[in-house]
């Protein structure tokens, strides 16, 4: 009789091995960090004994679940913003808050909360991707969880790096520090093909191959990503990454929502594992991944929760059920991804997908003792039928709850007993998280109250302020002005023809307006040669008036409009929106040694007729005074009466007419 | 200061009223069965006091949830069979078991388990549809839950009625007994348009109008239902039901998965409420209901779990989250059905849909005190942000769990306090349910072991046994036989030309075979005039041999094949399947005063060549002996040597060739 550290007996043991062996009166013997026996109770007990023998009261013992794609520290951003489009959510809320708040301490606390939640949900191994990944590894290993910790590398500055080279360096340090740890597998995470240029992809592949660590990335989460990748490179994401050599390392990828059968085969032959994240994909409307086809072709597909900012929790039972339901619902075939297959995805297939199948994913002799106990004798899972072979699997997947998990062991060590987390002060974690939430609330409330702050939050450092003097008046016919401009007193430095589409956002309780302008450059042959979008915040402050109503105009904050009009609409939530469309001839001229812009505008929508604008940039009170005087001169030269100028912007003219 | 029965204070009160008023430091005062005050705590406490004042520790107080479509007693069939197609699941498992087991006692126990589960999940009102509905009403009212109890009426015999007239009578008795009860609203449930002919629809409408009770039905759950309704009536389900007058009563309908915008408008104008059942629709692959469009057009859409046999639990938090997720995922727009809208569906919109909005669905003065407390200060819902107006709604919908519900009150009476169900012996309910499961297991195990039992289970009483004597032999040319048949010794009573497609199912460990035959009747002009399908169980017992190998053939159990070949394949799960296709000329002749069938068969797939069969039905040993002698005579007359006969069936010939 061999003595072992633990024996679990009187259990319904689901081994989740290749043949799905299960034992109705089963037992598992554990010694050190490993499983030394699993099978029929009588046989296990005839060979092994232990001072710690647990009667499982006929409940289920099975391998711990594997959450193969998540961003653990984002528990602190749970519920930050919901029911928004991906770009608004990510670029309008998540990234600005991350830039402001993410530190090693933030990451540590967020990871602790996440680990507690994972353990309660029966998860014994995770694959994380975030910043300051060393803090994730530290916090998770202290809590006893197994995990792949992947340091993010991306082309933008991040909370933990000014450049991607710093992130590569951080990844190398992470790998050196954690390689060989009994619980933590260090890894590098090139964020995605569209955020990582080839030099990043090559650098991370080299690093992963040098240290034989896995690469964790996102692939084809949205249709837009695939579309723009096709435009840029002529191919979809999977062949592009293969061409860049990424798959030479041990890879696994989240999402893979928009990939075709050929790409599935490429992933299969390249040994790339896939994480299916049904809650996140639904909540962000990314689409439905073709997992039925993936599984049919033999791809290793596991399940992930993604981060809690897009889920909004780490309840793994929800994900498993949804993986099955969604496959049935989207395929029109209720027999696909049956309960046992969904549970394989959550265990053995997930382990294989993250390249850890040799040590976890099933209850087999020699594997690590990562296992959970699930109570199935409760009201919401009664009664129990025994006629169907896969009945217990269906119980867990279709009627089980994460709160049915009673006990969790990782690497031979208990982390939860009878629903009590060992060594975790939950109340303290909750209180600490609340302090962060309070600070983030203050930050966001302040920002939400000012259009300028919101603009700065998404525009990064690209905003600039400008001042100008300007005169403007309605004209009936531009011809006389054009002929004057060809006189020798005027030197034309540049002439451009534009068609401009402006959308003005107004806001309740704010005088400022935001203008989204799409400029179409029109060539002499009438063709559009270029399109440019700009966002301009028009502040209400008219600081001064000069002779003949020449105006020192509003301060303007400009930024290139890299997002769509729809994005800005949903992000800024204007109370009113007005469109103005005009044809503009724009001259840059020199008159009396001073440069001026002359705009001859034909306002077509709404039909306001034609206007002349004379403008010049300025930088000081004195300069503005001088320039305003020269503008009056120029008007005289152009045979225009300065008395007829208006101080109104086009938008103001439109709104005045609307109100009349 | 007015004395009231209960006050809930220090709560985050979500009233779920039309304007979505909520109070961060709110209170609710309850007296008798009703809410007498709701609002800011300070204001409520300045007017009311109570000896039962509960400090809610800042947790959420909100109206109880409304599960508007379920089949409560089916908790006892939870997990009976999973991962099957709707028809196999329903006709192969659920209905045979219901026919055998459903009694008032079964219904009572199933309802008790369901009610306990509903209360734990925060549901305070359900709308049920089942058999023996009086037992549902009795059990639910004893447990203190509010519910609409709808007696099923359907054209088939049911566990509680031999005919629909009996069900109508039971409905009338139910209504008379329960009408006016403080908790129970009796109702009648015509099962669906495709299972209720017009006379049933008219009878239930008349009954509902006579007593002013609601009608509860299923509409357009599957695409097939709509397709066949179009074929039969020339219109889809909604206009058909409207034409039958059903919507003159207060109606509500489950599913409505396959309805178009016109039908949505019809439901809207007819005041019909809709129950969206996302889990059930996904699990059975029924499709995704267009709830975004319904909500946009103003239809009253609530949420239902459907029965536990297709869900598999009554966890209402899952349903709410899935309603939101699925709408986002299927519309491609993550902003649709935001958290607050999903929660409205689960409360006020659901109440409106089941025509009870005047008494439940929101926390408003004068409405019944049906409310729940939800703990949001837990690990999986931390932290809490306050900058977003609808943050608490998002917390409940996206990160909340049913196990977060701590207290439940219905009609002013506590049913659960601090997660303890009051007056419910859960262990006893679980044990009793297990007794049923054991009996059902025995029934199914016995049935699964015999193809004949499985055939009887789905074929009802239509099976019959037949015996025949037969001789069969290979021929090269049918012409000489055909010319002999035109001689005066033979009277041809009937001649038919068929093309027959046979699929044989074989089973491991069973000698019997199941044959699915599709007969195409071919007219003289070569056109197919009719198609008929039959299912035949071919038992292996060859009971006797007669002169010249004339055979007393196997006993046969016949039933019309009303389901598809696919259905039978998935229901019977054969271990082997063989197809045989043949052209058959079939004569019914009289020879020497005895009737015989003559088949001239050309076996085309696989190509076995031509065969002659002579057969006659028989009923006794003596008759079989006499007929076999006459068959030998007939063979002589046809110039055929009786020595060449074979005793093998075509399928046996095929299998013999396969093995060689």
PDB file of N, CA, C and O in Angstrom, chain A residues 75-76 78 80 82-83 116 285 311-312 315 318 321 325 328 333-334 338-339 379-380 382-387 394 398 401 434 441, chain B residues 75-76 78 80 82-83 116 285 311-312 315 318 321 325 328 333-334 338-339 379-380 382-387 394 398 401 434 441:
ATOM      1  N   UNK A  75     -10.135  43.310 -14.786  1.00  0.00           N
ATOM      2  CA  UNK A  75     -11.227  43.261 -13.800  1.00  0.00           C
ATOM      3  C   UNK A  75     -11.468  44.653 -13.226  1.00  0.00           C
ATOM      4  O   UNK A  75     -12.602  45.015 -12.935  1.00  0.00           O
ATOM      5  N   UNK A  76     -10.399  45.440 -13.117  1.00  0.00           N
ATOM      6  CA  UNK A  76     -10.554  46.794 -12.564  1.00  0.00           C
ATOM      7  C   UNK A  76     -11.257  47.735 -13.536  1.00  0.00           C
ATOM      8  O   UNK A  76     -11.594  48.858 -13.166  1.00  0.00           O
ATOM      9  N   UNK A  78     -13.972  46.509 -15.282  1.00  0.00           N
ATOM     10  CA  UNK A  78     -15.254  45.831 -15.494  1.00  0.00           C
ATOM     11  C   UNK A  78     -16.402  46.837 -15.388  1.00  0.00           C
ATOM     12  O   UNK A  78     -16.513  47.556 -14.398  1.00  0.00           O
ATOM     13  N   UNK A  80     -16.709  49.487 -17.054  1.00  0.00           N
ATOM     14  CA  UNK A  80     -16.268  50.858 -17.309  1.00  0.00           C
ATOM     15  C   UNK A  80     -17.183  51.536 -18.319  1.00  0.00           C
ATOM     16  O   UNK A  80     -17.534  52.707 -18.189  1.00  0.00           O
ATOM     17  N   UNK A  82     -20.345  50.184 -21.377  1.00  0.00           N
ATOM     18  CA  UNK A  82     -21.006  49.050 -22.007  1.00  0.00           C
ATOM     19  C   UNK A  82     -21.885  49.531 -23.147  1.00  0.00           C
ATOM     20  O   UNK A  82     -22.200  50.713 -23.250  1.00  0.00           O
ATOM     21  N   UNK A  83     -22.302  48.571 -23.964  1.00  0.00           N
ATOM     22  CA  UNK A  83     -23.265  48.842 -25.027  1.00  0.00           C
ATOM     23  C   UNK A  83     -22.755  49.881 -26.020  1.00  0.00           C
ATOM     24  O   UNK A  83     -23.512  50.715 -26.517  1.00  0.00           O
ATOM     25  N   UNK A 116      -9.069  35.175  -8.026  1.00  0.00           N
ATOM     26  CA  UNK A 116     -10.086  34.725  -7.074  1.00  0.00           C
ATOM     27  C   UNK A 116     -11.346  34.308  -7.841  1.00  0.00           C
ATOM     28  O   UNK A 116     -11.961  33.267  -7.567  1.00  0.00           O
ATOM     29  N   UNK A 285     -20.339  42.425 -30.822  1.00  0.00           N
ATOM     30  CA  UNK A 285     -20.845  42.213 -32.195  1.00  0.00           C
ATOM     31  C   UNK A 285     -19.755  41.893 -33.181  1.00  0.00           C
ATOM     32  O   UNK A 285     -19.831  42.310 -34.337  1.00  0.00           O
ATOM     33  N   UNK A 311     -17.200  41.445 -21.216  1.00  0.00           N
ATOM     34  CA  UNK A 311     -17.759  40.096 -20.988  1.00  0.00           C
ATOM     35  C   UNK A 311     -18.994  40.087 -20.085  1.00  0.00           C
ATOM     36  O   UNK A 311     -20.000  39.517 -20.537  1.00  0.00           O
ATOM     37  N   UNK A 312     -19.069  40.591 -18.927  1.00  0.00           N
ATOM     38  CA  UNK A 312     -18.182  41.341 -18.077  1.00  0.00           C
ATOM     39  C   UNK A 312     -17.659  40.562 -16.880  1.00  0.00           C
ATOM     40  O   UNK A 312     -17.324  41.156 -15.856  1.00  0.00           O
ATOM     41  N   UNK A 315     -16.874  34.151 -15.586  1.00  0.00           N
ATOM     42  CA  UNK A 315     -17.651  32.942 -15.301  1.00  0.00           C
ATOM     43  C   UNK A 315     -17.458  31.957 -16.444  1.00  0.00           C
ATOM     44  O   UNK A 315     -18.009  32.119 -17.530  1.00  0.00           O
ATOM     45  N   UNK A 318     -20.536  29.900 -17.963  1.00  0.00           N
ATOM     46  CA  UNK A 318     -21.280  30.645 -18.981  1.00  0.00           C
ATOM     47  C   UNK A 318     -20.657  30.468 -20.360  1.00  0.00           C
ATOM     48  O   UNK A 318     -21.357  30.293 -21.356  1.00  0.00           O
ATOM     49  N   UNK A 321     -21.190  26.856 -21.849  1.00  0.00           N
ATOM     50  CA  UNK A 321     -22.566  26.670 -22.319  1.00  0.00           C
ATOM     51  C   UNK A 321     -22.786  27.462 -23.607  1.00  0.00           C
ATOM     52  O   UNK A 321     -23.340  26.966 -24.579  1.00  0.00           O
ATOM     53  N   UNK A 325     -24.202  26.368 -27.213  1.00  0.00           N
ATOM     54  CA  UNK A 325     -25.463  26.967 -27.693  1.00  0.00           C
ATOM     55  C   UNK A 325     -25.268  27.721 -29.004  1.00  0.00           C
ATOM     56  O   UNK A 325     -26.055  27.612 -29.936  1.00  0.00           O
ATOM     57  N   UNK A 328     -24.748  25.554 -32.034  1.00  0.00           N
ATOM     58  CA  UNK A 328     -26.019  24.955 -32.451  1.00  0.00           C
ATOM     59  C   UNK A 328     -26.891  25.997 -33.152  1.00  0.00           C
ATOM     60  O   UNK A 328     -27.431  25.768 -34.234  1.00  0.00           O
ATOM     61  N   UNK A 333     -27.967  23.294 -36.596  1.00  0.00           N
ATOM     62  CA  UNK A 333     -27.902  21.861 -36.280  1.00  0.00           C
ATOM     63  C   UNK A 333     -27.704  21.674 -34.782  1.00  0.00           C
ATOM     64  O   UNK A 333     -26.624  21.931 -34.254  1.00  0.00           O
ATOM     65  N   UNK A 334     -28.744  21.224 -34.076  1.00  0.00           N
ATOM     66  CA  UNK A 334     -28.652  21.126 -32.610  1.00  0.00           C
ATOM     67  C   UNK A 334     -27.771  19.987 -32.132  1.00  0.00           C
ATOM     68  O   UNK A 334     -27.559  19.847 -30.931  1.00  0.00           O
ATOM     69  N   UNK A 338     -21.858  18.952 -28.933  1.00  0.00           N
ATOM     70  CA  UNK A 338     -22.606  18.427 -27.792  1.00  0.00           C
ATOM     71  C   UNK A 338     -21.851  18.712 -26.491  1.00  0.00           C
ATOM     72  O   UNK A 338     -20.686  19.130 -26.525  1.00  0.00           O
ATOM     73  N   UNK A 339     -22.519  18.478 -25.378  1.00  0.00           N
ATOM     74  CA  UNK A 339     -21.949  18.859 -24.082  1.00  0.00           C
ATOM     75  C   UNK A 339     -20.532  18.323 -23.890  1.00  0.00           C
ATOM     76  O   UNK A 339     -19.644  19.053 -23.457  1.00  0.00           O
ATOM     77  N   UNK A 379     -30.704  21.661  -6.484  1.00  0.00           N
ATOM     78  CA  UNK A 379     -32.039  21.829  -7.043  1.00  0.00           C
ATOM     79  C   UNK A 379     -32.007  22.091  -8.541  1.00  0.00           C
ATOM     80  O   UNK A 379     -32.799  21.508  -9.300  1.00  0.00           O
ATOM     81  N   UNK A 380     -31.110  22.974  -8.971  1.00  0.00           N
ATOM     82  CA  UNK A 380     -31.127  23.344 -10.391  1.00  0.00           C
ATOM     83  C   UNK A 380     -30.489  22.285 -11.272  1.00  0.00           C
ATOM     84  O   UNK A 380     -30.404  22.468 -12.480  1.00  0.00           O
ATOM     85  N   UNK A 382     -31.361  18.843 -10.653  1.00  0.00           N
ATOM     86  CA  UNK A 382     -32.096  17.623 -10.340  1.00  0.00           C
ATOM     87  C   UNK A 382     -33.191  17.437 -11.370  1.00  0.00           C
ATOM     88  O   UNK A 382     -33.723  18.416 -11.877  1.00  0.00           O
ATOM     89  N   UNK A 383     -33.567  16.218 -11.673  1.00  0.00           N
ATOM     90  CA  UNK A 383     -32.945  14.972 -11.185  1.00  0.00           C
ATOM     91  C   UNK A 383     -31.760  14.571 -12.057  1.00  0.00           C
ATOM     92  O   UNK A 383     -31.375  15.304 -12.951  1.00  0.00           O
ATOM     93  N   UNK A 384     -31.202  13.399 -11.768  1.00  0.00           N
ATOM     94  CA  UNK A 384     -30.095  12.865 -12.548  1.00  0.00           C
ATOM     95  C   UNK A 384     -30.551  11.605 -13.271  1.00  0.00           C
ATOM     96  O   UNK A 384     -30.960  10.652 -12.637  1.00  0.00           O
ATOM     97  N   UNK A 385     -30.422  11.615 -14.575  1.00  0.00           N
ATOM     98  CA  UNK A 385     -30.731  10.410 -15.340  1.00  0.00           C
ATOM     99  C   UNK A 385     -29.450   9.639 -15.597  1.00  0.00           C
ATOM    100  O   UNK A 385     -28.374  10.224 -15.716  1.00  0.00           O
ATOM    101  N   UNK A 386     -29.573   8.318 -15.674  1.00  0.00           N
ATOM    102  CA  UNK A 386     -28.355   7.527 -15.900  1.00  0.00           C
ATOM    103  C   UNK A 386     -28.379   6.793 -17.238  1.00  0.00           C
ATOM    104  O   UNK A 386     -27.392   6.175 -17.606  1.00  0.00           O
ATOM    105  N   UNK A 387     -29.504   6.898 -17.979  1.00  0.00           N
ATOM    106  CA  UNK A 387     -29.576   6.107 -19.213  1.00  0.00           C
ATOM    107  C   UNK A 387     -28.666   6.632 -20.321  1.00  0.00           C
ATOM    108  O   UNK A 387     -28.269   5.886 -21.193  1.00  0.00           O
ATOM    109  N   UNK A 394     -23.639  16.732 -19.874  1.00  0.00           N
ATOM    110  CA  UNK A 394     -24.745  17.652 -20.160  1.00  0.00           C
ATOM    111  C   UNK A 394     -25.176  18.385 -18.892  1.00  0.00           C
ATOM    112  O   UNK A 394     -25.538  19.565 -18.941  1.00  0.00           O
ATOM    113  N   UNK A 398     -25.118  22.249 -19.448  1.00  0.00           N
ATOM    114  CA  UNK A 398     -26.408  22.887 -19.707  1.00  0.00           C
ATOM    115  C   UNK A 398     -27.135  23.368 -18.450  1.00  0.00           C
ATOM    116  O   UNK A 398     -27.981  24.250 -18.544  1.00  0.00           O
ATOM    117  N   UNK A 401     -23.669  25.620 -12.829  1.00  0.00           N
ATOM    118  CA  UNK A 401     -23.295  27.020 -12.612  1.00  0.00           C
ATOM    119  C   UNK A 401     -21.874  27.037 -12.060  1.00  0.00           C
ATOM    120  O   UNK A 401     -21.438  26.090 -11.410  1.00  0.00           O
ATOM    121  N   UNK A 434     -12.405  49.300  -5.267  1.00  0.00           N
ATOM    122  CA  UNK A 434     -13.325  50.428  -5.221  1.00  0.00           C
ATOM    123  C   UNK A 434     -12.582  51.767  -5.217  1.00  0.00           C
ATOM    124  O   UNK A 434     -13.074  52.751  -5.760  1.00  0.00           O
ATOM    125  N   UNK A 441     -13.654  57.069 -12.009  1.00  0.00           N
ATOM    126  CA  UNK A 441     -14.911  57.815 -12.123  1.00  0.00           C
ATOM    127  C   UNK A 441     -14.660  59.317 -12.200  1.00  0.00           C
ATOM    128  O   UNK A 441     -15.207  60.010 -13.052  1.00  0.00           O
TER     129      UNK A 441
ATOM    130  N   UNK B  75     -39.126  20.204 -15.134  1.00  0.00           N
ATOM    131  CA  UNK B  75     -37.889  20.042 -14.347  1.00  0.00           C
ATOM    132  C   UNK B  75     -37.590  18.561 -14.162  1.00  0.00           C
ATOM    133  O   UNK B  75     -36.424  18.166 -14.127  1.00  0.00           O
ATOM    134  N   UNK B  76     -38.647  17.754 -14.064  1.00  0.00           N
ATOM    135  CA  UNK B  76     -38.422  16.316 -13.857  1.00  0.00           C
ATOM    136  C   UNK B  76     -37.898  15.629 -15.125  1.00  0.00           C
ATOM    137  O   UNK B  76     -37.524  14.462 -15.075  1.00  0.00           O
ATOM    138  N   UNK B  78     -35.487  17.277 -16.939  1.00  0.00           N
ATOM    139  CA  UNK B  78     -34.236  18.005 -17.190  1.00  0.00           C
ATOM    140  C   UNK B  78     -33.111  17.019 -17.506  1.00  0.00           C
ATOM    141  O   UNK B  78     -32.856  16.094 -16.731  1.00  0.00           O
ATOM    142  N   UNK B  80     -33.090  14.822 -19.772  1.00  0.00           N
ATOM    143  CA  UNK B  80     -33.598  13.537 -20.263  1.00  0.00           C
ATOM    144  C   UNK B  80     -32.871  13.127 -21.531  1.00  0.00           C
ATOM    145  O   UNK B  80     -32.514  11.965 -21.725  1.00  0.00           O
ATOM    146  N   UNK B  82     -30.215  15.219 -24.642  1.00  0.00           N
ATOM    147  CA  UNK B  82     -29.639  16.479 -25.101  1.00  0.00           C
ATOM    148  C   UNK B  82     -28.961  16.294 -26.447  1.00  0.00           C
ATOM    149  O   UNK B  82     -28.718  15.171 -26.882  1.00  0.00           O
ATOM    150  N   UNK B  83     -28.654  17.420 -27.083  1.00  0.00           N
ATOM    151  CA  UNK B  83     -27.881  17.414 -28.322  1.00  0.00           C
ATOM    152  C   UNK B  83     -28.571  16.632 -29.428  1.00  0.00           C
ATOM    153  O   UNK B  83     -27.916  15.946 -30.217  1.00  0.00           O
ATOM    154  N   UNK B 116     -38.963  26.548  -6.618  1.00  0.00           N
ATOM    155  CA  UNK B 116     -37.809  26.795  -5.757  1.00  0.00           C
ATOM    156  C   UNK B 116     -36.671  27.393  -6.591  1.00  0.00           C
ATOM    157  O   UNK B 116     -36.010  28.357  -6.189  1.00  0.00           O
ATOM    158  N   UNK B 285     -31.580  24.929 -31.943  1.00  0.00           N
ATOM    159  CA  UNK B 285     -31.299  25.461 -33.295  1.00  0.00           C
ATOM    160  C   UNK B 285     -32.535  25.979 -33.991  1.00  0.00           C
ATOM    161  O   UNK B 285     -32.665  25.836 -35.213  1.00  0.00           O
ATOM    162  N   UNK B 311     -33.130  23.618 -21.980  1.00  0.00           N
ATOM    163  CA  UNK B 311     -32.516  24.890 -21.554  1.00  0.00           C
ATOM    164  C   UNK B 311     -31.151  24.697 -20.905  1.00  0.00           C
ATOM    165  O   UNK B 311     -30.240  25.381 -21.376  1.00  0.00           O
ATOM    166  N   UNK B 312     -30.898  23.961 -19.892  1.00  0.00           N
ATOM    167  CA  UNK B 312     -31.667  23.014 -19.105  1.00  0.00           C
ATOM    168  C   UNK B 312     -31.999  23.498 -17.694  1.00  0.00           C
ATOM    169  O   UNK B 312     -32.211  22.679 -16.817  1.00  0.00           O
ATOM    170  N   UNK B 315     -32.436  29.424 -14.878  1.00  0.00           N
ATOM    171  CA  UNK B 315     -31.598  30.542 -14.456  1.00  0.00           C
ATOM    172  C   UNK B 315     -31.952  31.763 -15.310  1.00  0.00           C
ATOM    173  O   UNK B 315     -31.578  31.856 -16.476  1.00  0.00           O
ATOM    174  N   UNK B 318     -29.137  34.180 -16.779  1.00  0.00           N
ATOM    175  CA  UNK B 318     -28.573  33.703 -18.049  1.00  0.00           C
ATOM    176  C   UNK B 318     -29.404  34.180 -19.232  1.00  0.00           C
ATOM    177  O   UNK B 318     -28.873  34.586 -20.260  1.00  0.00           O
ATOM    178  N   UNK B 321     -29.049  38.046 -19.908  1.00  0.00           N
ATOM    179  CA  UNK B 321     -27.765  38.364 -20.543  1.00  0.00           C
ATOM    180  C   UNK B 321     -27.764  37.884 -21.988  1.00  0.00           C
ATOM    181  O   UNK B 321     -27.350  38.610 -22.899  1.00  0.00           O
ATOM    182  N   UNK B 325     -26.912  39.820 -25.442  1.00  0.00           N
ATOM    183  CA  UNK B 325     -25.752  39.369 -26.232  1.00  0.00           C
ATOM    184  C   UNK B 325     -26.173  38.938 -27.636  1.00  0.00           C
ATOM    185  O   UNK B 325     -25.526  39.268 -28.631  1.00  0.00           O
ATOM    186  N   UNK B 328     -27.116  41.726 -29.962  1.00  0.00           N
ATOM    187  CA  UNK B 328     -25.909  42.422 -30.429  1.00  0.00           C
ATOM    188  C   UNK B 328     -25.189  41.573 -31.477  1.00  0.00           C
ATOM    189  O   UNK B 328     -24.831  42.053 -32.553  1.00  0.00           O
ATOM    190  N   UNK B 333     -24.620  45.018 -34.344  1.00  0.00           N
ATOM    191  CA  UNK B 333     -24.606  46.337 -33.710  1.00  0.00           C
ATOM    192  C   UNK B 333     -24.559  46.176 -32.188  1.00  0.00           C
ATOM    193  O   UNK B 333     -25.548  45.788 -31.575  1.00  0.00           O
ATOM    194  N   UNK B 334     -23.408  46.470 -31.582  1.00  0.00           N
ATOM    195  CA  UNK B 334     -23.261  46.234 -30.137  1.00  0.00           C
ATOM    196  C   UNK B 334     -24.044  47.219 -29.280  1.00  0.00           C
ATOM    197  O   UNK B 334     -24.042  47.082 -28.057  1.00  0.00           O
ATOM    198  N   UNK B 338     -29.350  47.385 -25.015  1.00  0.00           N
ATOM    199  CA  UNK B 338     -28.416  47.644 -23.918  1.00  0.00           C
ATOM    200  C   UNK B 338     -28.973  47.044 -22.616  1.00  0.00           C
ATOM    201  O   UNK B 338     -30.132  46.632 -22.562  1.00  0.00           O
ATOM    202  N   UNK B 339     -28.125  47.029 -21.603  1.00  0.00           N
ATOM    203  CA  UNK B 339     -28.485  46.351 -20.356  1.00  0.00           C
ATOM    204  C   UNK B 339     -29.841  46.794 -19.820  1.00  0.00           C
ATOM    205  O   UNK B 339     -30.672  45.973 -19.419  1.00  0.00           O
ATOM    206  N   UNK B 379     -17.103  39.730  -5.462  1.00  0.00           N
ATOM    207  CA  UNK B 379     -15.876  39.727  -6.248  1.00  0.00           C
ATOM    208  C   UNK B 379     -16.131  39.824  -7.747  1.00  0.00           C
ATOM    209  O   UNK B 379     -15.453  40.572  -8.459  1.00  0.00           O
ATOM    210  N   UNK B 380     -17.112  39.051  -8.221  1.00  0.00           N
ATOM    211  CA  UNK B 380     -17.319  39.006  -9.674  1.00  0.00           C
ATOM    212  C   UNK B 380     -18.060  40.233 -10.191  1.00  0.00           C
ATOM    213  O   UNK B 380     -18.336  40.330 -11.374  1.00  0.00           O
ATOM    214  N   UNK B 382     -17.053  43.446  -8.959  1.00  0.00           N
ATOM    215  CA  UNK B 382     -16.257  44.586  -8.488  1.00  0.00           C
ATOM    216  C   UNK B 382     -15.343  45.029  -9.603  1.00  0.00           C
ATOM    217  O   UNK B 382     -14.911  44.218 -10.404  1.00  0.00           O
ATOM    218  N   UNK B 383     -14.986  46.303  -9.684  1.00  0.00           N
ATOM    219  CA  UNK B 383     -15.510  47.383  -8.831  1.00  0.00           C
ATOM    220  C   UNK B 383     -16.819  47.937  -9.385  1.00  0.00           C
ATOM    221  O   UNK B 383     -17.356  47.402 -10.331  1.00  0.00           O
ATOM    222  N   UNK B 384     -17.297  48.997  -8.749  1.00  0.00           N
ATOM    223  CA  UNK B 384     -18.509  49.681  -9.195  1.00  0.00           C
ATOM    224  C   UNK B 384     -18.147  51.081  -9.674  1.00  0.00           C
ATOM    225  O   UNK B 384     -17.631  51.865  -8.903  1.00  0.00           O
ATOM    226  N   UNK B 385     -18.480  51.365 -10.900  1.00  0.00           N
ATOM    227  CA  UNK B 385     -18.272  52.723 -11.411  1.00  0.00           C
ATOM    228  C   UNK B 385     -19.564  53.513 -11.278  1.00  0.00           C
ATOM    229  O   UNK B 385     -20.656  52.956 -11.352  1.00  0.00           O
ATOM    230  N   UNK B 386     -19.433  54.808 -11.065  1.00  0.00           N
ATOM    231  CA  UNK B 386     -20.653  55.606 -10.912  1.00  0.00           C
ATOM    232  C   UNK B 386     -20.821  56.625 -12.029  1.00  0.00           C
ATOM    233  O   UNK B 386     -21.832  57.297 -12.094  1.00  0.00           O
ATOM    234  N   UNK B 387     -19.833  56.749 -12.949  1.00  0.00           N
ATOM    235  CA  UNK B 387     -19.936  57.805 -13.967  1.00  0.00           C
ATOM    236  C   UNK B 387     -21.005  57.515 -15.008  1.00  0.00           C
ATOM    237  O   UNK B 387     -21.525  58.425 -15.628  1.00  0.00           O
ATOM    238  N   UNK B 394     -26.104  47.479 -16.095  1.00  0.00           N
ATOM    239  CA  UNK B 394     -25.070  46.678 -16.755  1.00  0.00           C
ATOM    240  C   UNK B 394     -24.457  45.675 -15.782  1.00  0.00           C
ATOM    241  O   UNK B 394     -24.138  44.548 -16.155  1.00  0.00           O
ATOM    242  N   UNK B 398     -24.681  42.041 -17.190  1.00  0.00           N
ATOM    243  CA  UNK B 398     -23.463  41.503 -17.785  1.00  0.00           C
ATOM    244  C   UNK B 398     -22.551  40.758 -16.810  1.00  0.00           C
ATOM    245  O   UNK B 398     -21.743  39.941 -17.233  1.00  0.00           O
ATOM    246  N   UNK B 401     -25.118  37.197 -11.372  1.00  0.00           N
ATOM    247  CA  UNK B 401     -25.474  35.779 -11.423  1.00  0.00           C
ATOM    248  C   UNK B 401     -26.788  35.601 -10.670  1.00  0.00           C
ATOM    249  O   UNK B 401     -27.091  36.375  -9.756  1.00  0.00           O
ATOM    250  N   UNK B 434     -35.475  12.237  -7.735  1.00  0.00           N
ATOM    251  CA  UNK B 434     -34.594  11.146  -8.101  1.00  0.00           C
ATOM    252  C   UNK B 434     -35.347   9.833  -8.286  1.00  0.00           C
ATOM    253  O   UNK B 434     -34.977   9.000  -9.109  1.00  0.00           O
ATOM    254  N   UNK B 441     -35.471   6.240 -16.172  1.00  0.00           N
ATOM    255  CA  UNK B 441     -34.268   5.570 -16.665  1.00  0.00           C
ATOM    256  C   UNK B 441     -34.567   4.114 -17.041  1.00  0.00           C
ATOM    257  O   UNK B 441     -34.174   3.652 -18.110  1.00  0.00           O
TER     258      UNK B 441
END
